[in-house]
GROMACS .gro file of C-alpha atoms in nm:
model
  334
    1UNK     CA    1   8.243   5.527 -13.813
    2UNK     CA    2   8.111   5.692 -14.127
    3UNK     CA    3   7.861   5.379 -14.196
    4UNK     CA    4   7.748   5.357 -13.847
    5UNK     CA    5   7.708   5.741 -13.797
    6UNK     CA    6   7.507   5.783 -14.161
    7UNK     CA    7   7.282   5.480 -14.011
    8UNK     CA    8   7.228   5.662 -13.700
    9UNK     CA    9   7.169   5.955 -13.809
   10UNK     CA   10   6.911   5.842 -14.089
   11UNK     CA   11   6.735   5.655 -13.796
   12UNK     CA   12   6.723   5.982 -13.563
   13UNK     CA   13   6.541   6.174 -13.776
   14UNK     CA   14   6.324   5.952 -13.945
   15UNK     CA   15   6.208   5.831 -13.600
   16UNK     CA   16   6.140   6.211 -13.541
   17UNK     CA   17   5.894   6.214 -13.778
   18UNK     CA   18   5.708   5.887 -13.760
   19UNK     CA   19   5.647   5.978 -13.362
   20UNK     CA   20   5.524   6.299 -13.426
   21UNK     CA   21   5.345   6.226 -13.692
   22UNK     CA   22   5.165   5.972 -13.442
   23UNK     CA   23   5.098   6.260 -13.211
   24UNK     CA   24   4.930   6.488 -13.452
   25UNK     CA   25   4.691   6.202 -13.585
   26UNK     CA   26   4.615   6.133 -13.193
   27UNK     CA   27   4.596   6.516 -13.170
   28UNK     CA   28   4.288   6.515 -13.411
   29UNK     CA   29   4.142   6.212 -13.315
   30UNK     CA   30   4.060   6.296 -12.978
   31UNK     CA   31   3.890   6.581 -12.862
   32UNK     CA   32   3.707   6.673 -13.126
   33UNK     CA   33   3.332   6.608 -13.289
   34UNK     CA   34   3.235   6.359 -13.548
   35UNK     CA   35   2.972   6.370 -13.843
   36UNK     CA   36   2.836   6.655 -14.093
   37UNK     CA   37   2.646   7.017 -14.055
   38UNK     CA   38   2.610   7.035 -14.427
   39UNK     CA   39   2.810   7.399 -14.558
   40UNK     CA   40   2.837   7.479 -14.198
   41UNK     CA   41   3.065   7.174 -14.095
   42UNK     CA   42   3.347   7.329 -14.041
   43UNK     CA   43   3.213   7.675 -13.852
   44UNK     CA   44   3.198   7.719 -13.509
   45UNK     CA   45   2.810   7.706 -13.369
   46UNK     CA   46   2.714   8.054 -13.166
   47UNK     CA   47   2.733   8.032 -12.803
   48UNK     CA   48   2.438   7.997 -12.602
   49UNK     CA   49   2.390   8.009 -12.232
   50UNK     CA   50   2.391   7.582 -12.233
   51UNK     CA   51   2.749   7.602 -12.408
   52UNK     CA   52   2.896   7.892 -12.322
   53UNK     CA   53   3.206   7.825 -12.433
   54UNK     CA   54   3.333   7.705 -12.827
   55UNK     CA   55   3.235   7.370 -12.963
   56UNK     CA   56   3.549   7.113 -13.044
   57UNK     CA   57   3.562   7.149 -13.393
   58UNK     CA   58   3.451   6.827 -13.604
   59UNK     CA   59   3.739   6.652 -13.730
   60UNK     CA   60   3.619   6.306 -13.807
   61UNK     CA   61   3.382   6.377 -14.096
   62UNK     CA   62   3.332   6.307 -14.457
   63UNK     CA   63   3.259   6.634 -14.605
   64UNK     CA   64   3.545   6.811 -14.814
   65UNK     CA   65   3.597   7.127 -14.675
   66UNK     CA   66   3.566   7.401 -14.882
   67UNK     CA   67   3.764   7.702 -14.984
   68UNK     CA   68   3.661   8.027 -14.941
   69UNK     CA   69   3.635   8.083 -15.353
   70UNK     CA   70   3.441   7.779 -15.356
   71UNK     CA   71   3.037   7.685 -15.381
   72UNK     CA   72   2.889   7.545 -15.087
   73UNK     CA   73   2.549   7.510 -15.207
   74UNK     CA   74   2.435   7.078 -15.105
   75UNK     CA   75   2.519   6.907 -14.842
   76UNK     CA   76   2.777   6.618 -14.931
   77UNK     CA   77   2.646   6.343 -14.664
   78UNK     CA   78   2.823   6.030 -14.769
   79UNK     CA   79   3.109   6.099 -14.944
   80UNK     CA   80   3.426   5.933 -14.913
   81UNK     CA   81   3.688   6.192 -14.956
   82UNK     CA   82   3.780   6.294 -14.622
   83UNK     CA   83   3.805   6.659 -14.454
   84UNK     CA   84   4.092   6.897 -14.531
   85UNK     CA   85   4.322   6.858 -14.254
   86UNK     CA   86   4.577   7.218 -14.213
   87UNK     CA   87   4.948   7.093 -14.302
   88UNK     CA   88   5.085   6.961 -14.015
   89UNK     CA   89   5.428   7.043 -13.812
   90UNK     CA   90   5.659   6.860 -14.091
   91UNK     CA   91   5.471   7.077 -14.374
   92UNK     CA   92   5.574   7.336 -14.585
   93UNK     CA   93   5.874   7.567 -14.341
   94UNK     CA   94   5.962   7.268 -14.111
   95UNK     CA   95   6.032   6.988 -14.345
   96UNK     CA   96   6.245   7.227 -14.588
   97UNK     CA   97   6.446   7.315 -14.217
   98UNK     CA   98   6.407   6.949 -14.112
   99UNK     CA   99   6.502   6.775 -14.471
  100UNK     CA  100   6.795   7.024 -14.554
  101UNK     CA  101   6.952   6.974 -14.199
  102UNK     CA  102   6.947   6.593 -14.228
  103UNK     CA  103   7.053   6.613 -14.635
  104UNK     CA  104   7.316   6.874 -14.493
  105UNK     CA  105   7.452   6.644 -14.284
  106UNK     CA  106   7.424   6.318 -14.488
  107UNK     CA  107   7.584   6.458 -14.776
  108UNK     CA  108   7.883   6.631 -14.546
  109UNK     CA  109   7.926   6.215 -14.387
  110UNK     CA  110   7.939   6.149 -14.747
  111UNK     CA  111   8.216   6.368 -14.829
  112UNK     CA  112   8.447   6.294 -14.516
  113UNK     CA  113   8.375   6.575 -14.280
  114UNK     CA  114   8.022   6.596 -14.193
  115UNK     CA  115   8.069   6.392 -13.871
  116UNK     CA  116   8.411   6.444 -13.735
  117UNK     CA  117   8.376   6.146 -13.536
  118UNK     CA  118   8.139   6.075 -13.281
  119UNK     CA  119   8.198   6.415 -13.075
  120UNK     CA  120   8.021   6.533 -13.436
  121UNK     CA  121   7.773   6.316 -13.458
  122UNK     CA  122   7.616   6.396 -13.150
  123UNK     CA  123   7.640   6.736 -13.244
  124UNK     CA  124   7.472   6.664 -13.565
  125UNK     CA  125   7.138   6.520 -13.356
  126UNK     CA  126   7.244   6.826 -13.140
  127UNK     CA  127   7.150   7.031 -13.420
  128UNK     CA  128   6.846   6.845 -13.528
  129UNK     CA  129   6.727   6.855 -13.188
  130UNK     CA  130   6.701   7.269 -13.164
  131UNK     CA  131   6.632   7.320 -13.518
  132UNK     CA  132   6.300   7.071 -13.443
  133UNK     CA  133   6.198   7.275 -13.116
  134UNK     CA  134   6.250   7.602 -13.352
  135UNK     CA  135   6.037   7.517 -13.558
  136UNK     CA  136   5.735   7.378 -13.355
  137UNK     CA  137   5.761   7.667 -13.147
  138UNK     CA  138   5.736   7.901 -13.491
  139UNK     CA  139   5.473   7.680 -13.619
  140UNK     CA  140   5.246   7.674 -13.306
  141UNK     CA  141   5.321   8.078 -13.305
  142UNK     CA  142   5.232   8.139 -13.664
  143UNK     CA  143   4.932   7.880 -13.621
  144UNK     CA  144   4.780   8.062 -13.300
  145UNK     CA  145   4.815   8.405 -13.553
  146UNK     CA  146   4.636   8.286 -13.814
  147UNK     CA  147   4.364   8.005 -13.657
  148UNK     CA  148   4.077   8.301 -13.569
  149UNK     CA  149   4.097   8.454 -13.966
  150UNK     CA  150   4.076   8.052 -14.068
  151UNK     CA  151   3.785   7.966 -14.225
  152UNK     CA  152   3.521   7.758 -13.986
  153UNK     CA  153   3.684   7.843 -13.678
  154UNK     CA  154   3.515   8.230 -13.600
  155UNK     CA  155   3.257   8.256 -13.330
  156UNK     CA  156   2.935   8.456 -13.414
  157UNK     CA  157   2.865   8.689 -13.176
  158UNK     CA  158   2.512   8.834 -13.093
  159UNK     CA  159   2.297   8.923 -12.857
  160UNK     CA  160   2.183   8.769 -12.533
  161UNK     CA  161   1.807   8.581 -12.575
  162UNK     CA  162   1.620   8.301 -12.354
  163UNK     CA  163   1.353   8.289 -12.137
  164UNK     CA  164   1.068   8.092 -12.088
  165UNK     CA  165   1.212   7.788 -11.932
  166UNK     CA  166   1.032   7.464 -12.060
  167UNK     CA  167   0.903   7.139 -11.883
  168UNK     CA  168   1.129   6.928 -12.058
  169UNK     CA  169   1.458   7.149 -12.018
  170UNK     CA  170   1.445   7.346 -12.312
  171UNK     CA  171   1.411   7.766 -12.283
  172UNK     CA  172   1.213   7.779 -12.593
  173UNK     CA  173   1.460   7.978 -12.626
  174UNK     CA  174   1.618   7.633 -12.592
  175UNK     CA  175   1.792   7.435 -12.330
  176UNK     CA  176   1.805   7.078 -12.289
  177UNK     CA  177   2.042   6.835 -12.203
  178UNK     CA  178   2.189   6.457 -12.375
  179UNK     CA  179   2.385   6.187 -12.296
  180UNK     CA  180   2.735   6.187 -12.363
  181UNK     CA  181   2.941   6.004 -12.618
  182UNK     CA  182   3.281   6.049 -12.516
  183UNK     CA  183   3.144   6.329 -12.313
  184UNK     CA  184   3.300   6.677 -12.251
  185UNK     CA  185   3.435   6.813 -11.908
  186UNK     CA  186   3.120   7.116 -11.778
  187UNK     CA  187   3.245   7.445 -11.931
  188UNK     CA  188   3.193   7.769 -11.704
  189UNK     CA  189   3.018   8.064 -11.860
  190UNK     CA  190   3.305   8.277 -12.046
  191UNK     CA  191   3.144   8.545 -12.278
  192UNK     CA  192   2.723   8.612 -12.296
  193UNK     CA  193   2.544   8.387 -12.438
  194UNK     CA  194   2.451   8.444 -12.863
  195UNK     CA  195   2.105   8.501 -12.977
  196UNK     CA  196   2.014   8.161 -13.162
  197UNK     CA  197   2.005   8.158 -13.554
  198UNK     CA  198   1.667   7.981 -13.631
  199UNK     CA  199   1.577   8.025 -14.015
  200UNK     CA  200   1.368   7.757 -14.012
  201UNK     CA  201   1.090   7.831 -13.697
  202UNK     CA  202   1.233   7.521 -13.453
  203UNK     CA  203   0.926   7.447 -13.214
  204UNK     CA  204   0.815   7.270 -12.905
  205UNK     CA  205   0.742   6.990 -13.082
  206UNK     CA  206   1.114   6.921 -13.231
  207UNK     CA  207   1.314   7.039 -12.869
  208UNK     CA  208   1.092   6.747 -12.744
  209UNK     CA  209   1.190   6.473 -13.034
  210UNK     CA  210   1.587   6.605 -12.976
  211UNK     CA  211   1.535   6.524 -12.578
  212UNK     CA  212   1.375   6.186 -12.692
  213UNK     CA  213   1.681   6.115 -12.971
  214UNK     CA  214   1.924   6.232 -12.697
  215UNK     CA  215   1.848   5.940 -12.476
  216UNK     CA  216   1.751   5.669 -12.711
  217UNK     CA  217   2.067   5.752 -12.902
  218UNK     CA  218   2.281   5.651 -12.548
  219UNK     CA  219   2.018   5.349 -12.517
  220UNK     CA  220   2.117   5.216 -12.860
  221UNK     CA  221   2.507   5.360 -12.810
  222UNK     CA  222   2.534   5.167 -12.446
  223UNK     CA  223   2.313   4.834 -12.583
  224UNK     CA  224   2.504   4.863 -12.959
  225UNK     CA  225   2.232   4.808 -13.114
  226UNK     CA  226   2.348   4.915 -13.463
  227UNK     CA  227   1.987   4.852 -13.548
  228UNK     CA  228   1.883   5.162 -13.336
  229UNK     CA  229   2.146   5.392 -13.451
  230UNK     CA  230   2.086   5.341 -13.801
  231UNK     CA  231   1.745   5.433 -13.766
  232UNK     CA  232   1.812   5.774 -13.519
  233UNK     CA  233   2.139   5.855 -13.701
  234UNK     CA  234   2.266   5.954 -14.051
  235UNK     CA  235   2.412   5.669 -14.270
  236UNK     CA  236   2.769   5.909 -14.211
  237UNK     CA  237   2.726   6.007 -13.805
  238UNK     CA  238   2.618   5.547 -13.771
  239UNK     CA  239   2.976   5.504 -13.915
  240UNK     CA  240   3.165   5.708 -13.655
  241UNK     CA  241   2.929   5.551 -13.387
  242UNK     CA  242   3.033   5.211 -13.524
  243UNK     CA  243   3.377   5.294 -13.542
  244UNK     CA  244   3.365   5.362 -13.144
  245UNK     CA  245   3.164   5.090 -13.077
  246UNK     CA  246   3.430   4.840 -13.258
  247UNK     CA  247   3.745   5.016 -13.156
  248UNK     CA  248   3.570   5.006 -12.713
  249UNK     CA  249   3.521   4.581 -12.900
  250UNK     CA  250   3.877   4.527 -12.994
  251UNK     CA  251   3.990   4.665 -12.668
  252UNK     CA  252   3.710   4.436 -12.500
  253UNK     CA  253   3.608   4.714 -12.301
  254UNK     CA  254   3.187   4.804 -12.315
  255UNK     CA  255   3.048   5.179 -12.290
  256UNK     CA  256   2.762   5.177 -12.053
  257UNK     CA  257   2.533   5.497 -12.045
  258UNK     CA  258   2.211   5.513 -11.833
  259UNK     CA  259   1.975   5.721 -11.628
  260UNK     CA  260   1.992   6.014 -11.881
  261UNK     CA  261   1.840   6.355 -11.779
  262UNK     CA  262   1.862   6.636 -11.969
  263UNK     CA  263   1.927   6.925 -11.763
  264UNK     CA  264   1.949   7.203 -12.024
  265UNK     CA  265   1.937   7.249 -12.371
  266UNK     CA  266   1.970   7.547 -12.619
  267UNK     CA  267   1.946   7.590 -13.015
  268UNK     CA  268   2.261   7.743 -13.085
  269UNK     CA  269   2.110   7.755 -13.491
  270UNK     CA  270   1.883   7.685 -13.722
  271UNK     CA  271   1.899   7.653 -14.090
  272UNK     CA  272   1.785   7.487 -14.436
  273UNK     CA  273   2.021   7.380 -14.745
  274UNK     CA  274   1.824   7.279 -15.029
  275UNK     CA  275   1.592   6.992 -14.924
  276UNK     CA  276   1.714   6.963 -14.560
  277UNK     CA  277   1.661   7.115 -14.260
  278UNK     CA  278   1.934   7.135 -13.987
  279UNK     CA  279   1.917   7.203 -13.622
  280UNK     CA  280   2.223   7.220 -13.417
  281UNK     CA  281   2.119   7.193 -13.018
  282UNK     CA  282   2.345   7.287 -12.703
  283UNK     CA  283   2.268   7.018 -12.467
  284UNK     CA  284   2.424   6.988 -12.075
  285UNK     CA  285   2.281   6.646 -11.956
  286UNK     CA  286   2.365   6.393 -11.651
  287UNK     CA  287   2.414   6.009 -11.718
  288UNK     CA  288   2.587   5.749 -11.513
  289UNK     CA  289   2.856   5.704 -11.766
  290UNK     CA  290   3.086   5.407 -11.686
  291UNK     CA  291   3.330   5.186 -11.926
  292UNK     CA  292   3.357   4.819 -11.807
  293UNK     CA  293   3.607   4.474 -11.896
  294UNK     CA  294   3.395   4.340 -12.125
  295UNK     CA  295   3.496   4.002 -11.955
  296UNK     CA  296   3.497   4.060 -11.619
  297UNK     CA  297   3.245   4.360 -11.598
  298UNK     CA  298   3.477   4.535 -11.409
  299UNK     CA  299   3.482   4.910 -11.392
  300UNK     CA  300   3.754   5.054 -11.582
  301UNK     CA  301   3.646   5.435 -11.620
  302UNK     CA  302   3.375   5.655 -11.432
  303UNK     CA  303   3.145   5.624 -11.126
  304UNK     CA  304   2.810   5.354 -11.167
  305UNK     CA  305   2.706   5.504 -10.859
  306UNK     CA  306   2.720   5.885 -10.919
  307UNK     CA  307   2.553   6.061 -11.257
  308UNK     CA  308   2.841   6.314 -11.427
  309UNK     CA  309   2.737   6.586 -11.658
  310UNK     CA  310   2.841   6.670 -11.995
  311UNK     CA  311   2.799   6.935 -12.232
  312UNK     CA  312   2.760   6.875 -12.620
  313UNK     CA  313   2.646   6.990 -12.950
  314UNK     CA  314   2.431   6.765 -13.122
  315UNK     CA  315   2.345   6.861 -13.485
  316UNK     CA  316   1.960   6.727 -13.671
  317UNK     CA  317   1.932   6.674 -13.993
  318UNK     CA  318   1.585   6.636 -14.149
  319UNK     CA  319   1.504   6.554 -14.518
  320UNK     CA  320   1.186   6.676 -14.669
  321UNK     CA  321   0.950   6.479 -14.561
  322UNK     CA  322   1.155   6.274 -14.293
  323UNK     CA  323   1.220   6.270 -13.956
  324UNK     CA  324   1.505   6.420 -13.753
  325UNK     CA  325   1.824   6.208 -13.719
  326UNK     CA  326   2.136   6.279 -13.597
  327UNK     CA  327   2.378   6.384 -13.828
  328UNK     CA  328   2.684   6.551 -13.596
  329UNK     CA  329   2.817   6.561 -13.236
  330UNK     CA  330   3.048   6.813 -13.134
  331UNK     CA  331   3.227   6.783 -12.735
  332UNK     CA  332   3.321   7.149 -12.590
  333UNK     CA  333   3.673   7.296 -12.649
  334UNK     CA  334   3.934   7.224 -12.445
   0.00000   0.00000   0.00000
């Protein structure tokens, strides 16, 4: 009994972890943005009246995130060391509760009376069972405390702006609409919308290149034509694209966007680091959005018949000299 309760209970609780450990990489995987807004990667855009709501955070980017002693002076498109991810549910205060309780009860197996036969095993995964929901019910407590003083993650809040509606969607004060990528569910208007951060003067001219980009992005997305999307996007914001476009491949499933309007679009901000100029736009835009059997051509996800609408942030990047590409793309919060 002593072997096979040790083996069990070694099992129990590494099993624990490895499935939870799944569910927080899932966790950040999905809902969330992809790419690089330079220093401002890891802020929250302001709200404007197209995206009322906060944008998903980008957690599938290559920028190190910074600390709030540290520089943030160039923009680190390109690099290889991934973002900061905050210590997950086994870090720090739950694995010390998680690894004593399981040492705890190896070492008492080990010394004759840490089991008591099988009535104490079971309490033993008893016990690792509520000291496990303790602590993910501290952890998402403590984390809800602290996540609005967390660097990145604190709206900007100004005043209400936008007028002038556009023939191509925009306010010039800035609405217009894209295509989704993994599209977000509409958001209702929850708080006014923020007066848009422009430092850098964004004009007619640019609101109707980001309209253009929006659809030929979801042209060269639906057709993967990496050709395309190297051209419109960043060398980082083309590897998360690709990464979709071969993960939808290994499934043998095919993302097919078409008919893009852009209903709305906003600049939520504006701004220049160094040599670059960056443009983050609000866009709520309708598509017919549908994911088919790559053999068959049958229609696994969404309507071909009926356009949905998303809302998303796309962010522009544009080198001295160069033209706009796109460099993130944010869904809205859940």
């Amino acid at each position: 009994m002593f072997k096979v309760g040790r083996a069990l209970a070694t099992i129990a609780v590494a099993s624990m972890v490895m499935l939870t450990a799944v569910d927080l990489a899932e966790a950040r995987r999905a809902g969330g943005g992809f790419g690089s807004r330079g220093t401002r990667t890891f802020s929250t855009p302001p709200i404007t009246r197209t995206a009322p709501g906060d944008a998903a955070p980008i957690n599938r980017t290559m920028t190190p995130q910074q600390t709030p002693g540290q520089a943030t002076g160039q923009q680190t498109m390109g690099q290889t060391r991934p973002a900061a991810q905050r210590p997950g549910l086994f870090g720090g205060f739950g694995r010390s509760l998680l690894g004593g309780l399981a040492l705890g009860g190896l070492i008492g197996m080990l010394m004759g009376n840490g089991l008591g036969g099988a009535a104490g095993f079971l309490g033993l995964l008893l016990q690792v069972g509520l000291i496990f929901g303790a602590v993910m019910l501290a952890m998402r407590f403590f984390g809800r405390r602290n996540e609005p003083a967390a660097a990145g993650y604190s709206p900007r809040d100004a005043a209400t702006g936008y007028s002038r509606p556009s023939g191509n969607g925009f306010d010039t004060g800035m609405p217009f609409k894209i295509p989704q990528i993994g599209g977000a569910a509409r958001q209702e208007p929850a708080r006014a919308a923020s007066q848009p951060a422009d430092e850098i003067g964004v004009g007619q001219q640019d609101l109707d290149q980001f309209e253009t980009m929006l659809k030929q992005v979801q042209a060269a997305y639906a057709t993967e034509d990496y050709a395309a999307l190297r051209k419109l996007a960043t060398p980082e914001a083309m590897s998360w694209l690709a990464e979709e476009l071969s993960d939808n491949a290994t499934k043998g499933l095919k993302n097919e966007v078409s008919d893009v309007h852009l209903v709305q679009g906003d600049v939520a901000e504006a701004w220049r680091e160094d040599d670059a100029d960056y443009a983050t736009v609000a866009m709520r835009y309708e598509s017919i959005d549908v994911t088919r059997d790559r053999a068959t051509g049958r229609v696994v996800e969404g309507d071909p018949d009926h356009p949905t609408e998303a809302v998303e942030l796309w962010t522009f990047l544009r080198k001295r000299g160069g033209d706009w590409q796109v460099s993130a793309i944010q869904g809205m919060a859940a």
